[in-house]
XYZ file of C-alpha atoms in Angstrom:
444
model
C 8.924 -31.145 -18.595
C 9.854 -31.731 -14.975
C 9.265 -28.060 -14.133
C 5.870 -28.078 -15.885
C 4.831 -31.254 -14.039
C 5.853 -29.680 -10.710
C 3.873 -26.551 -11.537
C 0.762 -28.642 -12.287
C 1.283 -30.659 -9.089
C 1.643 -27.522 -6.951
C -1.428 -26.087 -8.660
C -3.537 -29.123 -7.729
C -2.244 -29.022 -4.160
C -2.979 -25.295 -4.048
C -6.564 -25.948 -5.160
C -7.245 -28.472 -2.409
C -5.696 -26.266 0.268
C -7.536 -23.155 -0.960
C -10.836 -25.049 -1.103
C -10.619 -25.472 2.670
C -10.892 -21.698 3.095
C -12.563 -20.352 -0.058
C -15.338 -21.190 -2.488
C -14.587 -23.452 -5.478
C -14.295 -20.580 -8.024
C -11.879 -18.770 -5.727
C -9.910 -21.971 -5.116
C -9.606 -22.407 -8.893
C -8.198 -18.882 -9.196
C -5.684 -19.631 -6.429
C -4.680 -22.839 -8.241
C -4.141 -20.956 -11.507
C -2.043 -18.357 -9.701
C 0.080 -21.106 -8.160
C 0.553 -22.548 -11.660
C 1.613 -19.202 -13.135
C 3.896 -18.234 -10.254
C 5.572 -21.656 -10.242
C 6.216 -21.519 -13.992
C 7.586 -18.000 -13.655
C 9.774 -19.191 -10.811
C 11.171 -22.465 -12.170
C 11.274 -21.261 -15.805
C 9.439 -24.355 -17.013
C 8.282 -22.191 -19.914
C 9.684 -18.887 -21.220
C 8.486 -15.919 -19.182
C 6.654 -14.447 -22.171
C 4.763 -17.693 -22.799
C 3.694 -17.988 -19.145
C 2.606 -14.349 -19.208
C 0.206 -15.059 -22.097
C -1.427 -18.060 -20.406
C -4.062 -15.974 -18.540
C -5.648 -15.192 -21.926
C -6.419 -18.911 -22.236
C -6.815 -19.958 -18.602
C -9.006 -17.210 -17.156
C -11.785 -17.483 -19.785
C -11.552 -21.286 -19.764
C -12.332 -21.423 -16.055
C -14.918 -18.627 -16.139
C -12.852 -16.153 -14.122
C -12.733 -13.389 -16.739
C -13.958 -13.150 -20.318
C -11.424 -13.165 -23.121
C -12.079 -9.481 -23.840
C -11.646 -8.580 -20.177
C -8.348 -10.456 -20.006
C -6.922 -9.201 -23.291
C -7.751 -5.580 -22.471
C -5.114 -5.699 -19.724
C -2.388 -6.341 -22.284
C -3.076 -2.944 -23.866
C -3.245 -0.989 -20.620
C -2.088 2.570 -21.290
C 0.677 2.201 -18.684
C 2.322 -0.390 -20.950
C 2.850 2.245 -23.633
C 4.564 4.496 -21.111
C 7.031 1.705 -20.439
C 7.332 0.963 -24.180
C 8.503 4.531 -24.720
C 10.936 4.087 -21.835
C 12.349 0.948 -23.470
C 12.954 2.827 -26.729
C 14.821 5.583 -24.897
C 16.825 2.950 -22.985
C 17.832 1.217 -26.225
C 18.959 4.562 -27.668
C 20.973 5.211 -24.501
C 22.673 1.840 -24.818
C 23.244 2.194 -28.573
C 24.999 5.559 -28.150
C 26.784 4.272 -24.993
C 25.658 7.372 -23.114
C 25.239 5.190 -20.016
C 29.014 4.612 -19.961
C 29.671 8.348 -19.891
C 27.140 8.880 -17.090
C 28.621 5.981 -15.121
C 32.157 7.311 -15.601
C 31.228 10.751 -14.280
C 29.390 9.388 -11.273
C 32.142 6.913 -10.420
C 34.675 9.709 -10.204
C 32.681 11.773 -7.705
C 33.599 9.577 -4.731
C 36.968 8.943 -3.007
C 39.204 6.223 -4.477
C 38.966 3.998 -1.392
C 37.111 0.688 -1.278
C 34.237 2.319 0.593
C 34.209 5.149 -1.939
C 34.070 2.651 -4.812
C 31.158 0.790 -3.213
C 29.299 4.076 -2.683
C 29.997 5.170 -6.260
C 28.808 1.854 -7.705
C 25.604 1.922 -5.644
C 24.805 5.547 -6.534
C 25.650 5.016 -10.214
C 23.437 1.938 -10.356
C 20.597 3.728 -8.547
C 20.803 6.760 -10.826
C 20.823 4.751 -14.049
C 18.077 2.402 -12.869
C 15.765 5.349 -12.335
C 16.161 6.161 -16.033
C 16.519 2.867 -17.913
C 14.999 0.226 -15.568
C 16.815 -1.615 -12.815
C 17.045 -4.816 -14.868
C 18.859 -3.086 -17.727
C 21.152 -1.266 -15.305
C 22.193 -4.470 -13.555
C 22.818 -6.169 -16.901
C 25.004 -3.266 -18.061
C 27.044 -2.657 -14.915
C 27.630 -6.050 -13.269
C 29.834 -7.390 -16.105
C 31.924 -4.204 -15.827
C 32.494 -4.383 -12.057
C 33.529 -8.034 -12.296
C 36.807 -6.799 -13.778
C 37.554 -4.162 -11.155
C 39.306 -6.580 -8.802
C 40.366 -10.209 -8.514
C 39.614 -10.382 -4.798
C 36.528 -12.570 -4.287
C 35.214 -10.740 -1.224
C 35.412 -7.399 -3.023
C 33.690 -8.799 -6.117
C 30.850 -9.934 -3.870
C 30.455 -6.465 -2.362
C 30.736 -4.693 -5.713
C 28.148 -6.922 -7.398
C 25.734 -6.572 -4.478
C 26.246 -2.790 -4.525
C 25.138 -2.765 -8.169
C 22.189 -5.121 -7.624
C 20.913 -3.457 -4.459
C 21.566 0.017 -5.868
C 19.477 -0.897 -8.935
C 16.574 -2.021 -6.752
C 16.852 1.058 -4.537
C 17.017 3.454 -7.483
C 14.307 1.656 -9.444
C 11.620 3.050 -7.145
C 12.548 6.679 -7.857
C 10.646 6.928 -11.171
C 7.526 5.124 -12.419
C 9.523 3.467 -15.218
C 12.358 2.217 -12.988
C 10.805 -1.153 -12.142
C 7.647 -3.070 -13.187
C 5.802 -2.928 -9.813
C 5.693 0.880 -10.079
C 3.830 0.655 -13.369
C 1.540 -2.051 -12.060
C 0.548 0.293 -9.229
C -0.193 3.122 -11.675
C -2.233 0.754 -13.830
C -4.117 -0.466 -10.773
C -4.918 3.093 -9.673
C -6.161 3.853 -13.176
C -8.319 0.711 -13.248
C -10.013 1.776 -10.010
C -10.350 5.418 -11.068
C -8.087 6.599 -8.255
C -5.931 9.663 -8.908
C -2.585 8.475 -10.241
C 0.721 9.903 -9.068
C 2.304 12.215 -11.702
C 5.856 11.445 -12.818
C 7.570 14.302 -11.006
C 5.430 13.935 -7.882
C 6.487 10.281 -7.778
C 10.132 11.369 -7.778
C 9.566 13.812 -4.919
C 7.796 11.095 -2.926
C 10.385 8.342 -3.384
C 13.705 10.211 -3.644
C 14.127 10.796 0.133
C 13.655 7.083 0.838
C 16.142 6.127 -1.882
C 18.701 8.614 -0.546
C 18.439 7.172 2.969
C 18.903 3.630 1.644
C 21.833 4.742 -0.531
C 23.603 6.097 2.524
C 23.043 3.055 4.721
C 23.382 0.191 2.225
C 26.898 0.966 0.843
C 28.152 1.773 4.343
C 27.092 -1.657 5.634
C 28.446 -3.416 2.522
C 31.832 -1.755 3.007
C 32.229 -2.798 6.660
C 35.252 -5.098 6.936
C 36.350 -4.611 3.314
C 40.054 -4.258 2.585
C 40.830 -0.570 2.234
C 42.777 -0.507 -1.028
C 42.852 1.965 -3.894
C 41.040 0.828 -7.013
C 40.760 4.026 -9.016
C 43.106 2.705 -11.713
C 40.628 -0.110 -12.369
C 37.777 2.249 -13.180
C 36.619 3.293 -16.618
C 38.867 5.489 -18.745
C 38.144 9.176 -19.126
C 35.414 9.734 -21.705
C 34.148 12.694 -23.716
C 30.689 13.076 -25.193
C 30.299 12.242 -28.875
C 27.956 14.238 -31.131
C 25.291 11.529 -30.841
C 25.606 11.411 -27.065
C 25.277 15.207 -26.863
C 22.156 15.108 -29.027
C 20.598 12.367 -26.909
C 21.539 14.275 -23.740
C 19.639 17.339 -25.005
C 16.616 15.172 -25.855
C 16.654 13.561 -22.413
C 17.002 16.975 -20.793
C 14.041 18.175 -22.830
C 12.021 15.154 -21.706
C 12.832 15.819 -18.053
C 11.939 19.511 -18.365
C 8.643 18.687 -20.099
C 7.746 16.149 -17.408
C 8.465 18.712 -14.695
C 6.488 21.484 -16.426
C 3.609 19.082 -17.106
C 3.326 17.816 -13.532
C 0.818 19.392 -11.202
C 2.013 20.580 -7.811
C -1.122 21.109 -5.787
C -2.295 23.611 -4.782
C 0.253 25.882 -6.451
C 0.433 24.688 -10.083
C -1.984 22.637 -12.175
C 0.506 21.542 -14.850
C 0.013 21.425 -18.634
C -2.491 18.584 -18.521
C -0.645 16.446 -21.100
C -0.853 12.677 -20.808
C 2.433 11.329 -19.423
C 2.077 8.034 -21.293
C 1.856 10.002 -24.533
C 4.904 12.074 -23.596
C 7.070 9.008 -22.896
C 5.838 7.166 -25.979
C 6.288 10.302 -28.079
C 9.921 10.709 -27.020
C 10.426 6.982 -27.594
C 9.120 7.303 -31.162
C 11.296 10.402 -31.610
C 14.274 8.048 -31.339
C 13.405 6.801 -34.862
C 13.207 10.194 -36.616
C 16.124 10.640 -39.079
C 18.779 13.151 -38.015
C 17.097 13.494 -34.619
C 16.902 9.986 -33.230
C 19.255 7.029 -33.187
C 17.206 3.898 -33.827
C 16.142 1.794 -36.793
C 13.112 -0.473 -36.718
C 15.490 -3.438 -36.355
C 16.471 -2.052 -32.955
C 12.974 -2.822 -31.662
C 14.046 -6.464 -31.520
C 15.854 -5.460 -28.331
C 12.605 -4.406 -26.633
C 11.891 -7.044 -23.939
C 8.388 -7.911 -25.122
C 8.208 -10.688 -22.545
C 8.260 -7.968 -19.868
C 5.387 -6.187 -21.623
C 3.434 -9.465 -21.630
C 4.334 -9.841 -17.962
C 2.710 -6.464 -17.292
C -0.416 -7.652 -19.092
C -0.482 -10.818 -17.001
C -0.020 -8.777 -13.835
C -2.908 -6.462 -14.676
C -5.046 -9.502 -15.575
C -4.295 -11.138 -12.230
C -5.201 -7.940 -10.407
C -8.496 -7.711 -12.335
C -9.242 -11.394 -11.648
C -8.771 -10.886 -7.911
C -11.097 -7.890 -7.947
C -13.817 -9.139 -10.337
C -13.996 -12.608 -8.749
C -14.320 -11.113 -5.274
C -11.327 -13.065 -3.950
C -9.494 -9.901 -2.897
C -12.527 -8.786 -0.906
C -12.859 -12.223 0.698
C -9.205 -12.323 1.762
C -9.455 -8.751 3.009
C -12.546 -9.653 5.045
C -10.519 -12.364 6.741
C -7.992 -9.698 7.645
C -10.572 -7.258 9.005
C -9.279 -7.787 12.525
C -6.103 -6.028 11.440
C -7.953 -2.846 10.533
C -8.317 -1.968 14.202
C -4.543 -1.752 14.536
C -2.888 1.679 14.778
C -1.726 3.046 11.413
C 1.948 2.476 12.228
C 1.406 -1.217 12.989
C -0.734 -1.694 9.877
C 1.964 -0.145 7.675
C 4.692 -2.271 9.307
C 2.563 -5.387 8.813
C 1.898 -4.653 5.133
C 5.544 -3.724 4.527
C 6.874 -6.868 6.220
C 4.333 -9.161 4.570
C 5.064 -7.880 1.067
C 8.854 -7.713 1.573
C 9.311 -11.260 2.809
C 6.642 -12.805 0.570
C 8.385 -11.278 -2.442
C 11.508 -13.275 -1.577
C 9.897 -16.509 -2.797
C 8.360 -15.185 -5.993
C 8.769 -12.497 -8.629
C 8.094 -9.010 -7.270
C 6.035 -8.306 -10.383
C 3.806 -11.330 -9.864
C 3.564 -10.729 -6.120
C 2.507 -7.096 -6.364
C -0.112 -7.992 -8.975
C -1.687 -10.361 -6.451
C -1.159 -8.147 -3.400
C -2.535 -4.813 -4.632
C -6.220 -5.859 -4.852
C -6.029 -7.403 -1.372
C -4.328 -4.399 0.187
C -6.752 -2.091 -1.631
C -9.703 -3.867 0.010
C -7.904 -3.875 3.357
C -7.197 -0.155 3.098
C -10.818 0.615 2.288
C -11.973 -1.399 5.303
C -9.437 0.363 7.543
C -10.515 3.748 6.098
C -6.952 4.893 5.465
C -5.464 6.674 2.462
C -5.496 4.094 -0.361
C -2.588 5.669 -2.247
C -0.468 5.593 0.913
C -0.916 1.902 1.735
C -0.615 0.829 -1.925
C 2.597 2.847 -2.324
C 4.058 1.194 0.795
C 3.308 -2.253 -0.648
C 4.680 -1.378 -4.084
C 7.980 -0.001 -2.792
C 8.462 -2.990 -0.481
C 7.999 -5.342 -3.431
C 11.200 -3.837 -4.872
C 13.002 -3.746 -1.525
C 13.427 -7.505 -1.194
C 17.168 -8.191 -1.026
C 17.557 -11.730 0.340
C 17.013 -14.224 -2.504
C 17.714 -14.269 -6.268
C 14.113 -14.861 -7.321
C 12.763 -11.743 -5.599
C 13.948 -9.119 -8.111
C 15.695 -9.180 -11.513
C 18.835 -7.386 -10.157
C 19.162 -10.085 -7.467
C 18.932 -12.798 -10.119
C 21.496 -11.061 -12.340
C 23.869 -10.698 -9.376
C 23.575 -14.412 -8.659
C 24.254 -15.280 -12.301
C 27.584 -13.417 -12.139
C 29.122 -16.214 -10.079
C 30.485 -13.765 -7.513
C 27.546 -14.122 -5.134
C 26.347 -17.149 -3.179
C 22.821 -17.514 -1.834
C 24.027 -17.505 1.772
C 25.914 -14.226 1.225
C 22.937 -12.556 -0.429
C 20.637 -13.824 2.327
C 22.992 -12.575 5.049
C 23.205 -9.028 3.736
C 19.677 -9.092 2.324
C 18.015 -9.919 5.634
C 19.571 -6.825 7.207
C 18.513 -4.615 4.288
C 15.001 -6.095 4.315
C 14.578 -5.042 7.939
C 16.056 -1.612 7.265
C 13.840 -1.214 4.198
C 10.712 -1.996 6.252
C 11.846 0.465 8.926
C 12.659 3.310 6.527
C 9.549 2.806 4.363
C 7.403 2.946 7.513
C 9.110 6.101 8.781
C 8.920 7.896 5.428
C 5.269 6.868 5.009
C 4.317 8.206 8.435
C 6.467 11.327 8.470
C 6.291 12.372 4.805
C 3.897 10.494 2.473
C 0.970 10.694 4.852
C 0.918 14.490 4.562
C 1.779 15.061 0.892
C -0.068 12.317 -1.036
């Protein structure tokens, strides 16, 4: 009850502060957002329960109708992620992730630096396929047993957590903010970024971060051999081989389906249908691996969180609050493109540290959309910068699920995460800005 009382108190305070700058309806929306974000943050209520509150709150205060709010919980992007969850559960059930991790871990040298690189790359690779949250949950318990040395445990756990966040941006299903961006683009009838095109856009940035991050984490680490502590040699089972072929087929279909302008127009199939179709294929006898009981493992609270995020984004747009905030930032639109990108990247990165990246990006996208329109710059470019930076917040546990999971391991203290995270935040802002200016600006 204490957490709920604090959330209500902060909400009231937020209303009075917001009323000094905005109209009463907009101040009410700010107050409701403070309530939701606080409850998400302090876990006064389960995350799924908090995520369903907009269905009651927004109509009650005249911000959105019930039908408008509820429609966000069936956004087509959600079904893309639902299919991804089904594939992830099949991967875990067959333990294919262990085989993939084992192969990747053995690519690098058996030194401490090699281990840190292998853990980061393994985490990044898996998180691009089965979500960064799932990857961190699977790998962090394993690396806790690689060594008894506290300082090495810290570096190994951070390598997994940061690698998961870095790799999560590589595919649309890697982390929730990616899907929120796609849903936002769809809501505003802006051309979405196809699955494979997304990979081509984000992979160079992830590769740069995966070179720099493990190198910095390994500075000063004791150079000892740990190869004997790694996973035993594994061979693929029949089920794992079958799932591997299905995943390969999915990847090939996504590549063939994606348009590469102006050279290839793709097959024109809906990517949400493809992902959901392969997810449902996991239940077909003698082909798939799942029973209906396995759906209990689907994190429905995350699906509700998506719905809440889309509802918040719609509320900001429909109420006009995003436009009002953007109008207050109009002075920034005269800045050179490089400074505007740095400002957006820094603002999103460091603001994410004090709230969930999913909640933050839901609030930020409508504002940045209005700002981008006023500045007359490519909307996809500035929204992609904000979305990636929401995942590249490394300082505090609350910012991203992998950070929170790393903290829960007991091997990481807040001061240690903040020390390394501050450096990686700055590097993330720098590299996102460079990639946006040198690469994204010309290919989006």
